[in-house]
Amino acid sequence: MAGSQTVFLSGEAQWEAARAASMDRILLAVQESGWTLGEFLKILFTVPQTQKEKGNPPRHAQMVSVFLQGRLAIKAQDIVELMYSSRYSAPLSVRKSANREASAVRRPDPKVMANWCLREWAISKAEAVVNKEAEELALRSTGFHLDDKTATWDFILNFSMESVLSTLHLKSPTLLRLLKAAAVPVKSSMRASGLSAVPLPTSPTPNTSNYPMPSEPHETVYNLSEHFSNPPPSGSGHNRHDPLVIIAVACMLLLSARNSHVTMFQKMVGVWLFAHTAPHGIYSVLGRVGLSVSYTTVLKLLGALSDSAKNSTRRSAQSRAFLLIYDNINRMARAWDPDLGQKDKIHNGTAATYVELADCDVEKAFDVGCLRQAQQEERRKKLSLDVLYKRIDWEKLNLCVTTHILRILVQHVDGLAKHRDFVQLRFRTTLAIHRMRAGRQTSLHPLATSDYNEGNTAENAKVLDDLILNQLKMGKDDVTKYMVIVGGDQSTVEKLRTLKRLVASCPHGYPQYGWVLPLIQLWHMGWADLERVLSTHWGKSTGDDLSSLRAANVLLGRKVKDQKRPDYYPALHLVFDNLDAEVLDCWRFPSQFPCHNNRPSAAGKGKVDGKAKAKAKAKPLDPAVIPSVSDMDSFLAQAGGSLRKRKTRPEPVYDKPRTSPPRATGDHRDSHPDYFDASSDRINDDGVGPSSDDQFLSPKEKTRKEAIDMTPATKRLERMNVHSGTDEGDTFI
């Protein structure tokens, strides 16, 4: 072993000696040519101008081109890194000794050495690259110029930091990298800083020499979609700001300082300040530091956005598939320092909304002739309680009510959580009557407000003229061809009906307002019904009736009041919470499913005499034998069957939504014929029975309920003061 080690060291020493001898001959040849090392390198890498000077020899040109093109294992940046980090490229550090101080030693000027010069050279090159990238970012094509002429609300609402950073990463990777180096410390990990970074894979570089080569830097690619899809950190204290957002804001500020037309981000901030009614001085302060534009610029932008929204709404109104909703708005103008004759004033106005109606045939749905014919025939007088009663599908209504009772049970009992999907599926398929198209979203367009008081009958005519003629720019003759649904609260609808009666004798079409179809909106109808429910079931003020809403309001600690117009959502929550409690209270008692406490054991099965059975039937149930969670689970499993085996009613097949009147040769939208002919809502006429979603089928295999799933349900029932009905054999963890 010792002999082999000596041979290895001798061979390495011979290689080192040969390398030193070759280097000495090369350097000696450079000196004999009268060149210094710097002059030799300059001549080596100098490329003569084409067609003006004689080119380098073929060997010279070939070796230099192969090296500079990166086709060798050792790259150009490796050589520069060795020069930059060499011990000879910067002054050596001096230590204090017994004879002298470290500051007394005269050291060479570092500004003429390679370390300083290479750093300055790299900074100048980076400065040139950043300047070129910033010049490209400041162009109009990047989208950072938000001109008033091209501004739209879609652009404002779809603005995101993700799109800004994507543009920065594509157009200016160097600037983004430098700002990231300033914002994120090197020692902090990417995960701690909130960044999701993936390094680009780099091929390993073979090292042919025995000297360590500098590692190649790799570019970092950020998954912006995944990063911004995560919610921001919540909690109090120690929540760091998102470095990527700060970097994007810094870039926007720097570009605005470079080019005054780059004001997209500043205008976004200005619109946000206007929406929050910020004082005028805030615009001046933030505009001074470049975070916002002036108040006047914001007003001009809002005016341009208003014009853009008006044009979009007017184009949509040409289809005639829309409805209008408007209501009054009140604003108090206080006299903070009232003088003689001054007092607080209330300004009344009207705010309206344009709602697009999808999936409807305009010629049939808004036919004025059908409405007038029904009014002339006085069909409304034939609408009686018996007619309405017969129109109701009581079988489906009973199914809806029973399914809602099951929903309340599975919603509040965690042990029955696995049945929630089935209950929701039943609502979406079997019990659904008028289904909307999948993925359908209603488009809304807020209209301009006016100073007309819709509480006055005469003012409603001015409101309609302003909405139809001024804002939607529709002609009077075109308006009268189809009906226009106008929605609002009960007061607005009553004023519109009064207006139509007053001007019914007008000979002209438009001033008759016969094309107006007033409809009370469902929210206002629900508010009125909620008020009546609250008033009917509130109870006496001096009673102890626990079944009243007044008692539930006190027990639940709510602040609902029995008044003319109660607060909608608090009152609604009180009614529904009381309903859930009442239904859960009913679930305490035995239902149609058996309780396994009454089941005979396997050993004594079939040996119970008739007297014991009669005695068991006559004796009331003990609270201990109230159905347990496992009994309810078994019942729902029998009732629901296997969820995977159920067949759901097919959804209607729609063509593309059409809002404009159909052409004579155009297509029309029809539902799939099977949707009506073979729906699971009724028994088919072809002899095929209903699907398993409409009748209770027992599954082939019953899953046994684990004890751990019953623990949350028991705790929930205890908090609700509902008897859990647990069995003696049930164990809880």
Short mmCIF file of C-alpha atoms in Angstrom, two decimals, residues 31-469:
data_model
loop_
_atom_site.label_atom_id
_atom_site.label_comp_id
_atom_site.label_asym_id
_atom_site.label_seq_id
_atom_site.Cartn_x
_atom_site.Cartn_y
_atom_site.Cartn_z
CA GLN A 31 8.24 38.14 -23.25
CA GLU A 32 10.52 37.41 -26.18
CA SER A 33 7.81 38.83 -28.46
CA GLY A 34 7.99 42.08 -26.51
CA TRP A 35 4.45 41.75 -25.08
CA THR A 36 3.14 41.98 -21.60
CA LEU A 37 0.43 39.55 -20.42
CA GLY A 38 -2.23 42.22 -20.93
CA GLU A 39 -1.00 43.04 -24.42
CA PHE A 40 -0.96 39.35 -25.30
CA LEU A 41 -4.57 38.88 -24.15
CA LYS A 42 -5.67 42.02 -25.99
CA ILE A 43 -4.06 40.82 -29.23
CA LEU A 44 -5.49 37.35 -28.67
CA PHE A 45 -9.12 38.53 -28.36
CA THR A 46 -8.98 41.41 -30.84
CA VAL A 47 -10.99 40.69 -33.96
CA PRO A 48 -9.96 42.78 -36.99
CA GLN A 49 -12.65 44.77 -38.75
CA THR A 50 -14.13 42.96 -41.68
CA GLN A 51 -13.04 44.11 -45.15
CA LYS A 52 -10.75 46.76 -43.60
CA GLU A 53 -7.96 44.80 -41.95
CA LYS A 54 -6.30 41.50 -42.55
CA GLY A 55 -7.91 38.77 -40.50
CA ASN A 56 -6.27 36.61 -37.84
CA PRO A 57 -4.54 33.37 -38.80
CA PRO A 58 -6.89 30.38 -39.09
CA ARG A 59 -5.61 28.66 -35.94
CA HIS A 60 -5.93 31.88 -33.96
CA ALA A 61 -9.45 32.61 -35.18
CA GLN A 62 -10.65 29.04 -34.68
CA MET A 63 -9.43 28.67 -31.10
CA VAL A 64 -10.76 32.08 -30.02
CA SER A 65 -14.17 31.56 -31.64
CA VAL A 66 -14.63 28.13 -30.07
CA PHE A 67 -13.76 29.52 -26.66
CA LEU A 68 -15.99 32.62 -26.86
CA GLN A 69 -18.95 30.67 -28.27
CA GLY A 70 -19.06 28.55 -25.12
CA ARG A 71 -18.29 25.28 -26.87
CA LEU A 72 -15.59 24.28 -24.39
CA ALA A 73 -15.89 22.97 -20.85
CA ILE A 74 -14.24 26.10 -19.48
CA LYS A 75 -16.35 29.18 -20.21
CA ALA A 76 -15.41 32.82 -20.54
CA GLN A 77 -17.20 33.71 -17.31
CA ASP A 78 -15.07 31.15 -15.46
CA ILE A 79 -11.92 32.98 -16.49
CA VAL A 80 -13.39 36.35 -15.50
CA GLU A 81 -14.46 34.93 -12.14
CA LEU A 82 -10.91 33.64 -11.51
CA MET A 83 -9.53 37.07 -12.30
CA TYR A 84 -12.11 38.77 -10.05
CA SER A 85 -11.59 36.46 -7.06
CA SER A 86 -7.81 36.10 -7.36
CA ARG A 87 -5.72 37.07 -4.33
CA TYR A 88 -3.68 39.35 -6.58
CA SER A 89 -6.72 41.36 -7.81
CA ALA A 90 -7.22 43.29 -4.53
CA PRO A 91 -4.96 44.64 -1.80
CA LEU A 92 -3.97 42.02 0.74
CA SER A 93 -5.21 42.40 4.25
CA VAL A 94 -2.65 43.58 6.82
CA ARG A 95 -2.62 42.58 10.43
CA LYS A 96 -1.40 44.53 13.37
CA SER A 97 2.09 43.56 14.63
CA ALA A 98 4.26 44.49 17.58
CA ASN A 99 6.38 46.87 15.46
CA ARG A 100 3.63 48.77 13.66
CA GLU A 101 -0.08 49.41 13.36
CA ALA A 102 -2.08 47.98 10.48
CA SER A 103 -3.05 51.49 9.33
CA ALA A 104 0.65 52.47 9.06
CA VAL A 105 1.25 50.07 6.19
CA ARG A 106 1.09 51.68 2.79
CA ARG A 107 -1.23 49.66 0.60
CA PRO A 108 -1.69 49.87 -3.16
CA ASP A 109 -4.62 51.76 -4.66
CA PRO A 110 -7.52 49.28 -5.00
CA LYS A 111 -9.18 51.28 -7.80
CA VAL A 112 -6.52 50.25 -10.31
CA MET A 113 -6.61 46.58 -9.42
CA ALA A 114 -8.63 43.90 -11.21
CA ASN A 115 -11.25 43.34 -8.48
CA TRP A 116 -12.38 46.97 -8.40
CA CYS A 117 -12.18 47.45 -12.16
CA LEU A 118 -14.09 44.26 -12.97
CA ARG A 119 -16.83 45.20 -10.50
CA GLU A 120 -17.21 48.66 -12.00
CA TRP A 121 -17.22 47.15 -15.47
CA ALA A 122 -19.98 44.68 -14.48
CA ILE A 123 -22.04 47.46 -12.92
CA SER A 124 -21.76 49.57 -16.05
CA LYS A 125 -22.84 46.66 -18.21
CA ALA A 126 -25.79 45.91 -15.89
CA GLU A 127 -26.69 49.60 -15.97
CA ALA A 128 -26.77 49.52 -19.76
CA VAL A 129 -28.93 46.38 -19.77
CA VAL A 130 -31.36 47.83 -17.21
CA ASN A 131 -31.57 51.08 -19.17
CA LYS A 132 -32.47 49.17 -22.33
CA GLU A 133 -35.05 47.05 -20.51
CA ALA A 134 -36.62 50.09 -18.83
CA GLU A 135 -36.84 51.85 -22.17
CA GLU A 136 -38.76 48.89 -23.59
CA LEU A 137 -41.02 48.69 -20.52
CA ALA A 138 -41.96 52.35 -20.84
CA LEU A 139 -43.39 51.81 -24.31
CA ARG A 140 -47.13 51.92 -24.90
CA SER A 141 -47.18 48.31 -26.11
CA THR A 142 -46.50 46.94 -22.61
CA GLY A 143 -49.91 48.13 -21.37
CA PHE A 144 -48.58 50.32 -18.57
CA HIS A 145 -50.02 53.42 -20.28
CA LEU A 146 -53.65 53.83 -19.22
CA ASP A 147 -55.04 56.40 -21.62
CA ASP A 148 -58.44 57.86 -20.87
CA LYS A 149 -59.60 57.20 -24.42
CA THR A 150 -59.00 53.44 -24.21
CA ALA A 151 -59.77 52.91 -20.50
CA THR A 152 -62.55 50.44 -19.69
CA TRP A 153 -63.94 49.00 -16.50
CA ASP A 154 -62.91 45.52 -17.63
CA PHE A 155 -59.29 46.64 -17.59
CA ILE A 156 -59.72 48.20 -14.15
CA LEU A 157 -61.43 45.16 -12.65
CA ASN A 158 -59.01 42.63 -14.19
CA PHE A 159 -55.88 44.44 -13.02
CA SER A 160 -53.59 42.23 -10.95
CA MET A 161 -50.03 42.19 -9.71
CA GLU A 162 -49.62 38.82 -11.37
CA SER A 163 -50.00 40.36 -14.83
CA VAL A 164 -47.56 43.16 -13.94
CA LEU A 165 -44.93 40.71 -12.73
CA SER A 166 -45.45 38.50 -15.79
CA THR A 167 -44.70 41.48 -18.03
CA LEU A 168 -41.65 42.39 -15.95
CA HIS A 169 -40.33 38.85 -16.08
CA LEU A 170 -40.78 38.75 -19.85
CA LYS A 171 -39.52 42.23 -20.73
CA SER A 172 -36.99 43.04 -18.00
CA PRO A 173 -35.59 39.94 -16.28
CA THR A 174 -32.42 41.78 -15.23
CA LEU A 175 -34.29 44.60 -13.49
CA LEU A 176 -36.54 42.08 -11.76
CA ARG A 177 -33.53 40.09 -10.63
CA LEU A 178 -31.77 43.13 -9.21
CA LEU A 179 -34.87 44.30 -7.33
CA LYS A 180 -35.35 40.79 -5.97
CA ALA A 181 -31.76 40.82 -4.70
CA ALA A 182 -32.50 44.10 -2.88
CA ALA A 183 -35.85 42.95 -1.46
CA VAL A 184 -35.07 39.38 -0.39
CA PRO A 185 -32.02 38.70 1.79
CA VAL A 186 -29.66 35.99 0.62
CA LYS A 187 -29.70 34.18 3.96
CA SER A 188 -33.49 33.94 4.12
CA SER A 189 -34.94 30.95 2.33
CA MET A 190 -37.36 31.37 -0.54
CA ARG A 191 -40.06 29.60 1.44
CA ALA A 192 -39.72 31.96 4.37
CA SER A 193 -39.98 34.97 2.11
CA GLY A 194 -43.22 33.74 0.61
CA LEU A 195 -41.83 33.04 -2.87
CA SER A 196 -42.41 29.90 -4.87
CA ALA A 197 -39.25 29.55 -6.89
CA VAL A 198 -38.11 26.76 -9.22
CA PRO A 199 -34.47 26.87 -10.46
CA LEU A 200 -33.89 26.11 -14.09
CA PRO A 201 -32.08 22.81 -14.63
CA THR A 202 -28.47 23.24 -15.74
CA SER A 203 -26.30 20.59 -17.28
CA PRO A 204 -23.22 19.65 -15.23
CA THR A 205 -19.98 21.15 -16.50
CA PRO A 206 -17.12 18.72 -16.69
CA ASN A 207 -14.00 19.95 -14.93
CA THR A 208 -10.91 18.94 -16.86
CA SER A 209 -8.45 20.67 -14.55
CA ASN A 210 -7.60 20.01 -10.96
CA TYR A 211 -8.55 23.54 -9.93
CA PRO A 212 -12.03 24.34 -8.62
CA MET A 213 -14.11 26.33 -11.06
CA PRO A 214 -16.79 28.86 -9.98
CA SER A 215 -20.35 27.54 -9.98
CA GLU A 216 -22.58 28.76 -12.77
CA PRO A 217 -25.45 31.02 -11.65
CA HIS A 218 -28.92 29.79 -12.57
CA GLU A 219 -31.99 31.80 -13.35
CA THR A 220 -34.97 31.57 -10.98
CA VAL A 221 -38.45 31.15 -12.46
CA TYR A 222 -41.43 32.06 -10.26
CA ASN A 223 -44.75 30.29 -10.46
CA LEU A 224 -46.83 33.48 -10.26
CA SER A 225 -50.22 31.82 -10.73
CA GLU A 226 -49.67 29.47 -7.83
CA HIS A 227 -48.15 32.20 -5.69
CA PHE A 228 -51.01 34.70 -6.06
CA SER A 229 -53.70 32.01 -5.83
CA ASN A 230 -52.73 31.37 -2.21
CA PRO A 231 -54.46 33.57 0.38
CA PRO A 232 -52.31 36.13 2.17
CA PRO A 233 -51.09 35.18 5.65
CA SER A 234 -53.55 35.96 8.40
CA GLY A 235 -53.11 36.58 12.08
CA SER A 236 -51.60 39.28 14.20
CA GLY A 237 -47.93 40.13 14.23
CA HIS A 238 -44.88 38.76 12.41
CA ASN A 239 -46.65 38.71 9.03
CA ARG A 240 -44.13 39.75 6.43
CA HIS A 241 -45.17 41.70 3.38
CA ASP A 242 -45.16 39.91 0.05
CA PRO A 243 -41.80 40.73 -1.60
CA LEU A 244 -43.19 40.18 -5.10
CA VAL A 245 -45.91 42.79 -4.59
CA ILE A 246 -43.38 45.29 -3.25
CA ILE A 247 -41.11 44.60 -6.23
CA ALA A 248 -43.97 45.17 -8.67
CA VAL A 249 -44.93 48.46 -6.98
CA ALA A 250 -41.28 49.59 -7.00
CA CYS A 251 -41.05 48.90 -10.73
CA MET A 252 -44.22 50.88 -11.39
CA LEU A 253 -42.87 53.84 -9.43
CA LEU A 254 -39.50 53.72 -11.19
CA LEU A 255 -41.11 53.56 -14.63
CA SER A 256 -43.40 56.47 -13.76
CA ALA A 257 -40.36 58.53 -12.80
CA ARG A 258 -38.73 57.64 -16.13
CA ASN A 259 -41.79 58.25 -18.31
CA SER A 260 -44.66 60.45 -17.13
CA HIS A 261 -47.11 58.52 -19.33
CA VAL A 262 -46.65 55.31 -17.33
CA THR A 263 -49.51 55.98 -14.90
CA MET A 264 -51.48 52.74 -14.89
CA PHE A 265 -50.72 51.82 -11.29
CA GLN A 266 -51.07 55.40 -10.07
CA LYS A 267 -54.51 55.69 -11.68
CA MET A 268 -55.56 52.42 -10.05
CA VAL A 269 -54.63 53.86 -6.67
CA GLY A 270 -56.49 57.08 -7.50
CA VAL A 271 -59.70 55.19 -8.36
CA TRP A 272 -59.36 53.22 -5.12
CA LEU A 273 -58.98 56.45 -3.14
CA PHE A 274 -62.03 57.94 -4.84
CA ALA A 275 -64.08 54.83 -4.06
CA HIS A 276 -63.21 55.20 -0.37
CA THR A 277 -63.98 58.95 -0.36
CA ALA A 278 -60.44 59.92 0.57
CA PRO A 279 -59.82 63.60 1.39
CA HIS A 280 -58.45 65.85 -1.30
CA GLY A 281 -55.14 66.26 0.53
CA ILE A 282 -54.38 62.54 0.31
CA TYR A 283 -54.09 62.83 -3.47
CA SER A 284 -51.53 65.61 -3.12
CA VAL A 285 -49.40 63.72 -0.60
CA LEU A 286 -49.42 60.42 -2.47
CA GLY A 287 -48.95 62.17 -5.80
CA ARG A 288 -45.84 63.86 -4.42
CA VAL A 289 -44.19 60.48 -3.80
CA GLY A 290 -45.49 59.00 -7.06
CA LEU A 291 -48.10 56.64 -5.63
CA SER A 292 -51.15 58.35 -7.12
CA VAL A 293 -52.25 60.83 -9.73
CA SER A 294 -53.98 64.09 -8.94
CA TYR A 295 -57.65 64.40 -8.07
CA THR A 296 -58.39 66.12 -11.38
CA THR A 297 -56.79 63.26 -13.32
CA VAL A 298 -58.92 60.76 -11.42
CA LEU A 299 -62.09 62.69 -12.32
CA LYS A 300 -61.11 62.68 -15.99
CA LEU A 301 -60.47 58.93 -15.86
CA LEU A 302 -63.83 58.30 -14.20
CA GLY A 303 -65.53 60.35 -16.89
CA ALA A 304 -63.85 58.27 -19.58
CA LEU A 305 -64.82 55.06 -17.78
CA SER A 306 -68.40 56.30 -17.58
CA ASP A 307 -68.50 56.96 -21.32
CA SER A 308 -67.07 53.50 -22.00
CA ALA A 309 -69.67 51.86 -19.75
CA LYS A 310 -72.46 53.82 -21.43
CA ASN A 311 -71.38 52.69 -24.89
CA SER A 312 -71.19 49.06 -23.74
CA THR A 313 -74.65 49.24 -22.17
CA ARG A 314 -76.16 50.90 -25.24
CA ARG A 315 -74.79 48.16 -27.49
CA SER A 316 -76.29 45.54 -25.20
CA ALA A 317 -79.66 47.33 -25.10
CA GLN A 318 -80.11 46.83 -28.84
CA SER A 319 -80.94 43.16 -28.16
CA ARG A 320 -83.93 44.23 -25.99
CA ALA A 321 -83.25 41.31 -23.61
CA PHE A 322 -82.88 43.29 -20.39
CA LEU A 323 -84.72 44.57 -17.36
CA LEU A 324 -84.30 47.75 -15.33
CA ILE A 325 -84.21 47.96 -11.54
CA TYR A 326 -84.18 51.26 -9.74
CA ASP A 327 -84.73 52.57 -6.24
CA ASN A 328 -84.36 55.80 -4.35
CA ILE A 329 -81.14 57.00 -2.74
CA ASN A 330 -80.92 59.58 0.03
CA ARG A 331 -77.92 61.60 1.12
CA MET A 332 -77.81 63.88 4.12
CA ALA A 333 -76.10 67.26 3.66
CA ARG A 334 -75.34 68.47 7.15
CA ALA A 335 -74.84 72.10 8.07
CA TRP A 336 -71.92 71.68 10.46
CA ASP A 337 -71.76 75.37 11.30
CA PRO A 338 -75.35 76.51 10.63
CA ASP A 339 -76.02 80.17 10.15
CA LEU A 340 -79.36 81.94 10.18
CA GLY A 341 -81.76 80.07 7.89
CA GLN A 342 -79.42 77.11 7.33
CA LYS A 343 -80.23 73.55 8.32
CA ASP A 344 -79.59 69.94 7.35
CA LYS A 345 -80.94 68.86 3.98
CA ILE A 346 -81.71 65.48 2.48
CA HIS A 347 -81.01 65.10 -1.23
CA ASN A 348 -83.23 62.56 -2.96
CA GLY A 349 -82.30 60.75 -6.14
CA THR A 350 -82.61 57.52 -8.07
CA ALA A 351 -80.04 54.78 -8.77
CA ALA A 352 -80.73 52.24 -11.52
CA THR A 353 -79.19 48.97 -12.71
CA TYR A 354 -79.32 47.41 -16.17
CA VAL A 355 -79.61 43.59 -16.03
CA GLU A 356 -79.01 41.43 -19.09
CA LEU A 357 -81.46 38.55 -19.58
CA ALA A 358 -79.96 35.39 -21.07
CA ASP A 359 -81.59 32.33 -22.66
CA CYS A 360 -84.86 33.98 -23.68
CA ASP A 361 -86.74 34.57 -26.92
CA VAL A 362 -87.34 38.32 -27.04
CA GLU A 363 -90.21 38.19 -29.52
CA LYS A 364 -92.16 35.75 -27.34
CA ALA A 365 -91.10 36.84 -23.86
CA PHE A 366 -91.62 40.57 -24.42
CA ASP A 367 -94.57 40.57 -26.80
CA VAL A 368 -96.74 43.60 -26.00
CA GLY A 369 -99.70 42.16 -27.88
CA CYS A 370 -100.03 39.16 -25.57
CA LEU A 371 -100.15 41.41 -22.53
CA ARG A 372 -102.73 43.74 -24.01
CA GLN A 373 -104.90 40.84 -25.11
CA ALA A 374 -104.81 39.32 -21.62
CA GLN A 375 -105.74 42.69 -20.13
CA GLN A 376 -108.66 43.13 -22.53
CA GLU A 377 -109.95 39.63 -21.77
CA GLU A 378 -109.58 40.35 -18.05
CA ARG A 379 -107.87 37.04 -17.42
CA ARG A 380 -106.70 38.21 -14.03
CA LYS A 381 -110.22 37.99 -12.67
CA LYS A 382 -110.22 34.27 -13.41
CA LEU A 383 -107.12 33.79 -11.28
CA SER A 384 -108.54 32.43 -8.02
CA LEU A 385 -107.17 30.51 -5.08
CA ASP A 386 -108.44 27.23 -6.51
CA VAL A 387 -106.59 27.83 -9.77
CA LEU A 388 -103.35 28.53 -7.94
CA TYR A 389 -103.89 25.51 -5.71
CA LYS A 390 -104.25 23.20 -8.69
CA ARG A 391 -101.14 24.59 -10.34
CA ILE A 392 -98.96 23.46 -7.46
CA ASP A 393 -97.25 20.07 -7.80
CA TRP A 394 -97.94 18.95 -4.27
CA GLU A 395 -96.04 15.70 -4.63
CA LYS A 396 -92.86 17.53 -5.53
CA LEU A 397 -93.51 20.16 -2.87
CA ASN A 398 -93.78 17.45 -0.21
CA LEU A 399 -90.55 15.91 -1.47
CA CYS A 400 -88.83 19.30 -1.19
CA VAL A 401 -90.04 19.78 2.38
CA THR A 402 -88.95 16.31 3.49
CA THR A 403 -85.58 16.72 1.81
CA HIS A 404 -85.09 20.03 3.62
CA ILE A 405 -85.81 18.22 6.90
CA LEU A 406 -83.11 15.69 6.02
CA ARG A 407 -80.76 18.50 5.03
CA ILE A 408 -81.09 20.15 8.43
CA LEU A 409 -80.30 16.84 10.12
CA VAL A 410 -77.21 15.98 8.09
CA GLN A 411 -76.00 19.57 8.24
CA HIS A 412 -75.87 19.77 12.04
CA VAL A 413 -74.89 16.18 12.88
CA ASP A 414 -71.29 15.51 11.93
CA GLY A 415 -71.80 11.78 12.14
CA LEU A 416 -74.15 12.01 9.15
CA ALA A 417 -71.87 14.23 7.08
CA LYS A 418 -71.35 11.57 4.42
CA HIS A 419 -75.00 11.98 3.33
CA ARG A 420 -74.69 15.72 2.62
CA ASP A 421 -73.56 15.19 -0.96
CA PHE A 422 -76.57 13.01 -1.68
CA VAL A 423 -79.01 15.57 -0.26
CA GLN A 424 -77.45 18.39 -2.28
CA LEU A 425 -77.48 16.21 -5.39
CA ARG A 426 -81.19 15.60 -4.93
CA PHE A 427 -81.83 19.36 -4.79
CA ARG A 428 -79.79 19.97 -7.93
CA THR A 429 -81.31 17.18 -10.01
CA THR A 430 -84.59 15.51 -9.05
CA LEU A 431 -86.19 18.38 -7.17
CA ALA A 432 -85.02 21.13 -9.53
CA ILE A 433 -87.80 22.60 -11.70
CA HIS A 434 -86.40 25.57 -13.62
CA ARG A 435 -82.71 24.91 -14.03
CA MET A 436 -80.32 27.54 -15.23
CA ARG A 437 -77.69 26.78 -17.78
CA ALA A 438 -74.48 25.48 -16.25
CA GLY A 439 -71.95 28.26 -15.74
CA ARG A 440 -74.46 31.01 -16.40
CA GLN A 441 -73.66 34.36 -14.78
CA THR A 442 -75.88 37.41 -14.84
CA SER A 443 -74.28 40.55 -16.27
CA LEU A 444 -75.07 43.81 -14.50
CA HIS A 445 -74.43 47.37 -15.64
CA PRO A 446 -74.87 50.19 -13.12
CA LEU A 447 -76.46 53.23 -14.73
CA ALA A 448 -75.92 56.88 -13.91
CA THR A 449 -77.81 58.32 -10.96
CA SER A 450 -80.27 61.18 -11.30
CA ASP A 451 -81.85 63.74 -9.00
CA TYR A 452 -85.41 62.58 -9.71
CA ASN A 453 -87.48 61.43 -6.75
CA GLU A 454 -89.02 58.06 -7.62
CA GLY A 455 -91.31 58.33 -4.63
CA ASN A 456 -93.40 60.76 -6.68
CA THR A 457 -95.64 59.39 -9.43
CA ALA A 458 -94.84 62.17 -11.88
CA GLU A 459 -91.12 61.83 -11.23
CA ASN A 460 -91.22 58.17 -12.30
CA ALA A 461 -92.00 59.25 -15.85
CA LYS A 462 -88.87 61.40 -15.79
CA VAL A 463 -86.86 58.47 -14.43
CA LEU A 464 -88.02 56.22 -17.27
CA ASP A 465 -87.29 58.88 -19.89
CA ASP A 466 -83.82 59.39 -18.47
CA LEU A 467 -83.02 55.68 -18.45
CA ILE A 468 -84.51 54.75 -21.82
CA LEU A 469 -84.01 57.84 -23.94
#
